[in-house]
Structures are given as structure tokens and as C-alpha cells.
XYZ file of N, CA and C in Angstrom:
357
model
N -7.085 17.735 11.326
C -6.651 17.148 10.607
C -7.444 16.619 9.485
N -6.227 16.061 8.549
C -6.951 15.502 7.117
C -7.773 14.499 7.177
N -8.485 14.323 6.232
C -9.280 12.857 6.222
C -8.799 12.119 5.050
N -7.678 12.229 4.704
C -7.383 10.924 3.488
C -6.204 10.033 3.555
N -6.557 9.196 2.593
C -5.873 7.852 3.021
C -4.968 7.352 1.971
N -3.985 7.220 2.071
C -3.042 6.363 1.005
C -3.232 4.904 1.183
N -3.594 4.182 -0.105
C -3.412 2.395 -0.366
C -2.802 2.205 -0.917
N -1.956 1.003 -0.363
C -0.643 0.316 -1.069
C -0.891 -0.897 -1.529
N -1.443 -1.157 -2.880
C -1.626 -2.607 -3.353
C -0.409 -3.260 -3.412
N -0.264 -4.395 -2.684
C 1.130 -4.981 -2.885
C 1.033 -6.320 -2.695
N 0.622 -7.193 -3.653
C 0.397 -8.708 -3.737
C 1.440 -9.350 -3.711
N 1.745 -10.763 -3.445
C 2.730 -11.478 -3.005
C 3.179 -12.203 -4.296
N 2.187 -12.479 -5.317
C 2.441 -13.513 -6.446
C 3.080 -13.086 -7.481
N 4.002 -12.088 -7.442
C 4.689 -11.727 -8.682
C 5.690 -12.637 -9.552
N 5.149 -12.989 -10.668
C 5.936 -14.026 -11.539
C 7.431 -13.340 -12.251
N 7.052 -12.252 -12.502
C 8.571 -11.847 -13.117
C 9.494 -11.245 -12.170
N 9.186 -11.055 -11.371
C 10.012 -10.761 -10.183
C 9.648 -11.225 -8.566
N 9.382 -12.389 -8.345
C 9.018 -12.987 -7.647
C 9.738 -12.114 -5.967
N 8.792 -11.877 -5.186
C 8.822 -11.057 -4.101
C 9.109 -9.659 -4.071
N 9.093 -8.972 -5.528
C 9.170 -7.353 -5.487
C 9.068 -6.711 -4.509
N 7.523 -6.580 -4.187
C 7.537 -5.788 -3.042
C 8.303 -5.436 -1.805
N 8.997 -6.530 -1.743
C 10.094 -6.329 -0.263
C 11.626 -6.839 -0.694
N 11.928 -6.992 -1.666
C 13.305 -6.706 -2.392
C 13.918 -5.721 -1.890
N 15.214 -5.585 -1.654
C 16.227 -4.404 -1.116
C 16.282 -3.772 -2.373
N 16.392 -2.862 -2.535
C 16.737 -1.311 -2.620
C 17.622 -0.672 -2.360
N 18.358 -0.125 -1.950
C 19.254 0.762 -1.520
C 19.143 0.627 -0.129
N 18.966 -0.777 0.388
C 19.253 -1.427 1.936
C 18.054 -1.727 2.520
N 16.762 -0.958 1.735
C 15.578 -1.082 2.366
C 14.558 -1.893 1.668
N 13.670 -2.758 2.134
C 12.754 -3.128 1.156
C 11.894 -2.418 0.211
N 11.564 -2.761 -0.663
C 11.216 -2.049 -1.779
C 10.092 -1.040 -1.219
N 9.055 -1.291 -0.632
C 7.697 -1.281 -0.209
C 7.973 0.213 1.147
N 9.348 -0.022 1.770
C 9.772 1.029 2.515
C 9.499 2.265 2.126
N 10.003 2.618 0.961
C 10.045 3.862 0.424
C 8.658 4.661 0.535
N 7.877 4.160 -0.761
C 6.402 4.966 -0.637
C 5.763 4.931 0.815
N 6.235 4.126 1.651
C 4.942 4.183 3.258
C 6.201 5.634 4.092
N 7.465 5.638 3.400
C 8.061 6.663 4.305
C 7.883 8.131 3.753
N 7.685 8.180 2.126
C 7.566 9.268 1.770
C 5.854 10.126 2.397
N 4.975 9.073 2.322
C 3.859 9.011 2.638
C 3.422 9.643 3.864
N 4.255 9.005 4.899
C 4.346 9.219 6.201
C 4.955 10.400 6.299
N 5.822 10.843 5.861
C 6.572 12.153 5.637
C 5.566 13.730 5.164
N 5.091 13.078 4.370
C 3.709 14.187 3.633
C 3.025 14.666 4.911
N 2.370 14.071 5.342
C 1.463 14.340 6.588
C 0.139 14.510 5.824
N -0.254 14.149 4.433
C -1.101 14.572 3.839
C -2.393 13.423 4.400
N -1.737 12.242 4.996
C -2.816 11.197 5.065
C -2.849 10.866 6.696
N -4.616 10.522 6.537
C -4.768 9.827 8.459
C -4.453 8.754 8.102
N -4.587 8.018 7.443
C -4.417 6.411 7.405
C -3.301 6.014 6.256
N -2.275 5.284 6.681
C -1.471 4.736 4.761
C -2.221 3.085 5.417
N -2.176 1.961 4.149
C -2.579 1.029 4.464
C -2.219 0.309 3.463
N -1.775 -1.263 3.607
C -1.418 -1.788 2.329
C -2.464 -3.261 2.152
N -2.693 -3.290 1.496
C -3.799 -4.520 0.551
C -2.769 -5.403 0.410
N -2.362 -6.367 1.247
C -1.803 -7.575 0.822
C -2.620 -8.844 0.966
N -1.861 -10.088 0.252
C -2.068 -11.531 0.387
C -1.258 -12.303 1.133
N -0.150 -11.420 1.146
C 1.210 -11.834 1.799
C 1.370 -11.281 2.955
N 1.854 -12.515 3.760
C 2.262 -12.533 5.064
C 3.507 -12.086 5.790
N 4.302 -11.907 4.567
C 5.467 -11.312 4.693
C 5.663 -9.962 4.534
N 4.697 -9.486 3.473
C 4.895 -8.356 2.912
C 3.825 -7.410 4.272
N 2.491 -7.964 5.017
C 2.237 -7.250 5.735
C 3.147 -7.172 7.153
N 3.548 -8.000 7.300
C 4.789 -7.792 8.703
C 5.827 -6.583 8.107
N 6.661 -6.606 7.115
C 7.297 -5.453 6.753
C 6.896 -3.997 6.742
N 5.612 -4.028 6.084
C 4.588 -2.963 5.973
C 4.290 -2.347 7.486
N 3.734 -3.247 8.013
C 3.125 -2.955 9.632
C 5.071 -2.270 10.661
N 5.841 -2.800 10.248
C 7.135 -2.501 10.443
C 7.870 -0.789 10.329
N 7.116 -0.419 8.885
C 7.372 0.753 8.905
C 6.468 1.940 8.809
N 5.253 1.411 9.590
C 4.260 2.148 9.805
C 2.997 2.515 9.155
N 2.932 1.591 7.773
C 1.544 1.607 7.386
C 0.619 0.213 8.240
N -0.343 0.111 7.889
C -1.746 -0.577 8.657
C -1.891 -1.188 7.913
N -2.210 -2.902 8.238
C -2.740 -3.515 7.041
C -3.885 -4.287 7.980
N -5.015 -3.532 7.896
C -6.034 -4.309 8.763
C -6.793 -5.178 7.905
N -6.262 -6.235 7.004
C -7.014 -7.263 6.394
C -6.611 -7.883 5.830
N -6.007 -9.395 5.114
C -5.921 -9.815 4.208
C -6.541 -9.838 3.033
N -6.204 -9.421 2.023
C -6.702 -9.460 0.426
C -6.905 -10.658 0.206
N -8.253 -11.151 -0.320
C -8.734 -12.432 -0.712
C -8.167 -12.873 -1.831
N -8.188 -14.350 -2.091
C -7.746 -14.868 -3.114
C -7.817 -14.270 -4.525
N -9.143 -13.942 -4.763
C -9.940 -13.737 -6.006
C -9.449 -12.268 -6.469
N -8.804 -11.342 -5.630
C -8.304 -10.154 -5.331
C -6.835 -10.294 -5.549
N -6.022 -11.386 -6.032
C -4.713 -11.381 -5.808
C -4.055 -12.373 -6.818
N -4.635 -12.818 -7.777
C -4.139 -13.735 -9.091
C -3.568 -12.619 -9.881
N -3.091 -13.008 -11.244
C -2.630 -12.294 -12.239
C -3.563 -11.451 -13.054
N -4.888 -11.569 -12.478
C -5.869 -10.554 -13.542
C -6.963 -9.523 -12.728
N -6.317 -9.862 -11.320
C -6.626 -8.466 -10.210
C -6.487 -7.601 -10.750
N -7.135 -6.267 -10.623
C -7.098 -5.073 -11.159
C -7.254 -4.063 -10.019
N -6.373 -2.823 -9.997
C -6.441 -1.963 -8.998
C -7.293 -1.647 -8.885
N -8.250 -1.102 -9.287
C -9.379 -0.401 -9.117
C -10.610 -1.476 -8.429
N -10.147 -2.830 -8.551
C -11.160 -3.986 -7.589
C -10.176 -3.948 -6.452
N -9.260 -3.809 -5.972
C -8.284 -4.119 -5.436
C -8.528 -2.546 -3.736
N -8.864 -1.172 -4.837
C -9.048 -0.149 -3.943
C -10.740 -0.348 -3.515
N -11.486 -0.731 -4.221
C -12.851 -0.615 -4.079
C -12.903 -1.697 -2.708
N -12.158 -2.851 -2.637
C -12.042 -3.943 -1.884
C -11.981 -3.083 -0.497
N -10.492 -2.886 -0.329
C -10.299 -1.948 0.915
C -11.002 -0.687 1.300
N -11.470 0.023 0.408
C -12.331 0.813 0.909
C -13.944 0.654 1.445
N -14.540 -0.399 0.717
C -15.694 -1.392 1.036
C -15.339 -1.726 2.738
N -14.483 -1.910 2.770
C -14.208 -3.147 4.448
C -13.907 -1.991 5.094
N -12.903 -0.516 4.756
C -12.891 0.514 5.824
C -14.391 0.902 5.742
N -15.277 1.222 5.210
C -16.599 1.997 4.985
C -17.361 1.153 6.136
N -17.109 -0.319 6.352
C -17.929 -1.304 7.313
C -17.470 -1.206 8.277
N -16.367 -0.769 8.547
C -15.757 -0.251 9.769
C -15.930 0.597 10.541
N -17.023 1.808 9.379
C -17.572 3.224 9.799
C -16.573 4.460 9.547
N -15.305 4.060 8.869
C -14.203 5.025 7.890
C -14.569 5.447 6.837
N -14.633 6.781 6.436
C -14.894 7.269 5.551
C -13.772 8.582 4.943
N -13.604 8.841 4.142
C -12.324 9.263 3.433
C -12.662 10.235 2.478
N -12.123 11.684 2.607
C -12.637 12.406 1.562
C -11.769 12.149 0.347
N -10.350 12.015 0.543
C -9.489 11.784 -0.796
C -9.010 10.146 -0.293
N -8.771 9.580 -1.924
C -7.700 8.170 -1.598
C -6.752 8.339 -2.714
N -5.730 7.651 -2.437
C -4.581 7.898 -2.855
C -4.064 6.631 -3.334
N -3.621 6.093 -4.144
C -3.271 4.824 -4.668
C -1.880 5.302 -5.169
N -0.497 4.349 -4.148
C 0.715 4.409 -4.609
C 1.255 2.980 -4.536
N 1.921 2.642 -5.691
C 2.359 1.215 -5.283
C 3.921 1.321 -4.823
N 3.442 0.046 -4.683
C 4.689 -0.176 -3.540
C 6.062 -0.271 -4.140
N 5.868 -0.427 -5.717
C 7.386 -0.436 -6.191
C 7.646 0.554 -7.006
N 7.798 1.689 -6.046
C 7.907 3.295 -6.291
C 9.047 3.599 -5.404
N 9.912 3.666 -5.195
C 11.285 4.167 -4.609
C 11.229 5.495 -5.155
N 10.909 6.165 -6.071
C 11.681 7.592 -6.079
C 10.363 8.490 -6.002
N 9.455 8.144 -5.605
C 8.283 9.064 -5.107
C 8.769 10.234 -4.176
N 8.397 11.113 -3.894
C 8.659 12.673 -3.604
C 6.875 13.283 -3.227
N 7.617 13.908 -1.823
C 6.647 14.613 -1.190
C 5.920 15.135 -2.331
N 6.439 16.248 -2.948
C 6.228 17.642 -3.880
C 5.446 16.338 -4.896
N 5.718 15.232 -5.010
C 4.444 14.623 -6.292
C 2.891 14.312 -5.668
N 3.493 13.876 -4.163
C 1.851 13.825 -3.605
C 1.021 15.327 -3.494
N 1.776 16.127 -3.199
C 0.974 17.666 -2.906
C 1.009 18.223 -4.370
């Protein structure tokens, strides 16, 4: 089995498009699309969502992603950068004894992602 992880950063506080990560796109919440492609690719041992939002967490879990923690407020504001969010997620998992060979960051608002893009 592969030892790769996909991390989807998805905070709840978007200012320009509120709740953009779970807005409907073609009948499904936006976050559904990358989760489904990541699962279909079979490239990842684990798919997690890093979020501060309970509703995003619930929807992501419904579609097969794991939400093992709630992202801290200091990483959920307008000034938080993706690299810090990714580091937080990996540090959390590392403390649980989980280590991965490869890490892939995929944004929740990526409905046109294809398996061949990942490969």
C-alpha cells in the first residue's frame, strides 16, 4: 500500500464568497469534488481536511475524508498561509505516530481536478 497523504485546507471564514468550500457546484458541495477524485486515484493512504468549521468537517467526513482535528484559530484567519496549515496537520499526525512519504495539498475549491493531474 502507498504511504501518501492528501491534505485539503478548508477554512470556514471566506470573506469574498462565504462558505465557498461547501457551496453547491453541479449539485454537490464544492469540497466533494476533490475528495472524490483523491479517493478514485487510489494514490493516498489517507485524505484529511484541515478546517476550523464544524459544517465543513461534517460534509467532508460524509464524503470520505477524515477530519482528525479542528484547526486552531491562529491558522484560520485571513493571514494564515497554506504552508503553516500543512505543517500543523503533519505535526499533529506525526505526534500520533503517523509519517508519510509524500504529501499532496489539494484545495477544496478545485472541482475540475482529474486523476491524471495527480498522477
